[in-house]
Amino acid sequence: MNDIGHNSDNATGSELKRFIERIERMHEERKDIASDIKEIYGEAKGRGFDAKAIKHIVSLRAKD
């Protein structure tokens, strides 16, 4: 009877670990994407565009 509970705990622990690892991967991807977005704003600024205005436009468009 103890083995059954132990196996169940292992399965639950393994499942929890997989959820945590997936979340961690998403956080890493989000950091990468945020870095890419920052680079795009910098590129736009370097080409003479107002990055603050672009951020505002992006924000407005997200509301639609």
PDB file of C-alpha atoms in Angstrom:
ATOM      1  CA  MET A   1       0.000   0.000   0.000  1.00  0.00           C
ATOM      2  CA  ASN A   2       2.866   2.325   0.732  1.00  0.00           C
ATOM      3  CA  ASP A   3       4.362   1.707  -2.716  1.00  0.00           C
ATOM      4  CA  ILE A   4       1.158   2.844  -4.411  1.00  0.00           C
ATOM      5  CA  GLY A   5       1.150   6.131  -2.539  1.00  0.00           C
ATOM      6  CA  HIS A   6       4.844   6.590  -3.200  1.00  0.00           C
ATOM      7  CA  ASN A   7       4.384   5.997  -6.943  1.00  0.00           C
ATOM      8  CA  SER A   8       1.500   8.437  -6.953  1.00  0.00           C
ATOM      9  CA  ASP A   9       3.677  11.028  -5.210  1.00  0.00           C
ATOM     10  CA  ASN A  10       6.432  10.467  -7.796  1.00  0.00           C
ATOM     11  CA  ALA A  11       3.954  10.887 -10.652  1.00  0.00           C
ATOM     12  CA  THR A  12       2.532  14.037  -9.080  1.00  0.00           C
ATOM     13  CA  GLY A  13       6.026  15.385  -8.429  1.00  0.00           C
ATOM     14  CA  SER A  14       7.092  14.628 -11.996  1.00  0.00           C
ATOM     15  CA  GLU A  15       4.019  16.319 -13.395  1.00  0.00           C
ATOM     16  CA  LEU A  16       4.595  19.383 -11.224  1.00  0.00           C
ATOM     17  CA  LYS A  17       8.235  19.489 -12.339  1.00  0.00           C
ATOM     18  CA  ARG A  18       7.148  19.428 -16.010  1.00  0.00           C
ATOM     19  CA  PHE A  19       4.746  22.337 -15.399  1.00  0.00           C
ATOM     20  CA  ILE A  20       7.483  24.332 -13.688  1.00  0.00           C
ATOM     21  CA  GLU A  21       9.973  23.623 -16.475  1.00  0.00           C
ATOM     22  CA  ARG A  22       7.435  24.717 -19.113  1.00  0.00           C
ATOM     23  CA  ILE A  23       6.789  27.936 -17.202  1.00  0.00           C
ATOM     24  CA  GLU A  24      10.524  28.572 -16.896  1.00  0.00           C
ATOM     25  CA  ARG A  25      10.957  28.097 -20.658  1.00  0.00           C
ATOM     26  CA  MET A  26       8.156  30.577 -21.319  1.00  0.00           C
ATOM     27  CA  HIS A  27       9.804  33.116 -19.015  1.00  0.00           C
ATOM     28  CA  GLU A  28      13.070  32.718 -20.922  1.00  0.00           C
ATOM     29  CA  GLU A  29      11.275  33.118 -24.245  1.00  0.00           C
ATOM     30  CA  ARG A  30       9.511  36.210 -22.900  1.00  0.00           C
ATOM     31  CA  LYS A  31      12.902  37.702 -21.930  1.00  0.00           C
ATOM     32  CA  ASP A  32      14.239  36.971 -25.412  1.00  0.00           C
ATOM     33  CA  ILE A  33      11.192  38.526 -27.056  1.00  0.00           C
ATOM     34  CA  ALA A  34      11.399  41.604 -24.798  1.00  0.00           C
ATOM     35  CA  SER A  35      15.032  41.996 -25.813  1.00  0.00           C
ATOM     36  CA  ASP A  36      14.117  41.709 -29.499  1.00  0.00           C
ATOM     37  CA  ILE A  37      11.360  44.316 -29.090  1.00  0.00           C
ATOM     38  CA  LYS A  38      13.808  46.655 -27.355  1.00  0.00           C
ATOM     39  CA  GLU A  39      16.187  46.261 -30.278  1.00  0.00           C
ATOM     40  CA  ILE A  40      13.415  47.118 -32.746  1.00  0.00           C
ATOM     41  CA  TYR A  41      12.560  50.291 -30.820  1.00  0.00           C
ATOM     42  CA  GLY A  42      16.268  51.187 -30.815  1.00  0.00           C
ATOM     43  CA  GLU A  43      16.477  50.561 -34.539  1.00  0.00           C
ATOM     44  CA  ALA A  44      13.426  52.741 -35.162  1.00  0.00           C
ATOM     45  CA  LYS A  45      14.907  55.476 -32.967  1.00  0.00           C
ATOM     46  CA  GLY A  46      18.167  55.230 -34.886  1.00  0.00           C
ATOM     47  CA  ARG A  47      16.218  55.808 -38.102  1.00  0.00           C
ATOM     48  CA  GLY A  48      14.724  59.013 -36.666  1.00  0.00           C
ATOM     49  CA  PHE A  49      11.402  57.754 -35.318  1.00  0.00           C
ATOM     50  CA  ASP A  50      10.110  58.618 -31.851  1.00  0.00           C
ATOM     51  CA  ALA A  51      10.228  55.370 -29.876  1.00  0.00           C
ATOM     52  CA  LYS A  52       7.868  56.742 -27.216  1.00  0.00           C
ATOM     53  CA  ALA A  53       5.284  57.576 -29.883  1.00  0.00           C
ATOM     54  CA  ILE A  54       5.674  54.115 -31.411  1.00  0.00           C
ATOM     55  CA  LYS A  55       5.107  52.520 -27.982  1.00  0.00           C
ATOM     56  CA  HIS A  56       1.944  54.585 -27.604  1.00  0.00           C
ATOM     57  CA  ILE A  57       0.689  53.545 -31.063  1.00  0.00           C
ATOM     58  CA  VAL A  58       1.420  49.877 -30.282  1.00  0.00           C
ATOM     59  CA  SER A  59      -0.484  50.236 -27.015  1.00  0.00           C
ATOM     60  CA  LEU A  60      -3.485  51.812 -28.765  1.00  0.00           C
ATOM     61  CA  ARG A  61      -3.511  49.147 -31.455  1.00  0.00           C
ATOM     62  CA  ALA A  62      -3.433  46.413 -28.789  1.00  0.00           C
ATOM     63  CA  LYS A  63      -6.688  47.776 -27.369  1.00  0.00           C
ATOM     64  CA  ASP A  64      -8.519  47.187 -30.655  1.00  0.00           C
TER      65      ASP A  64
END
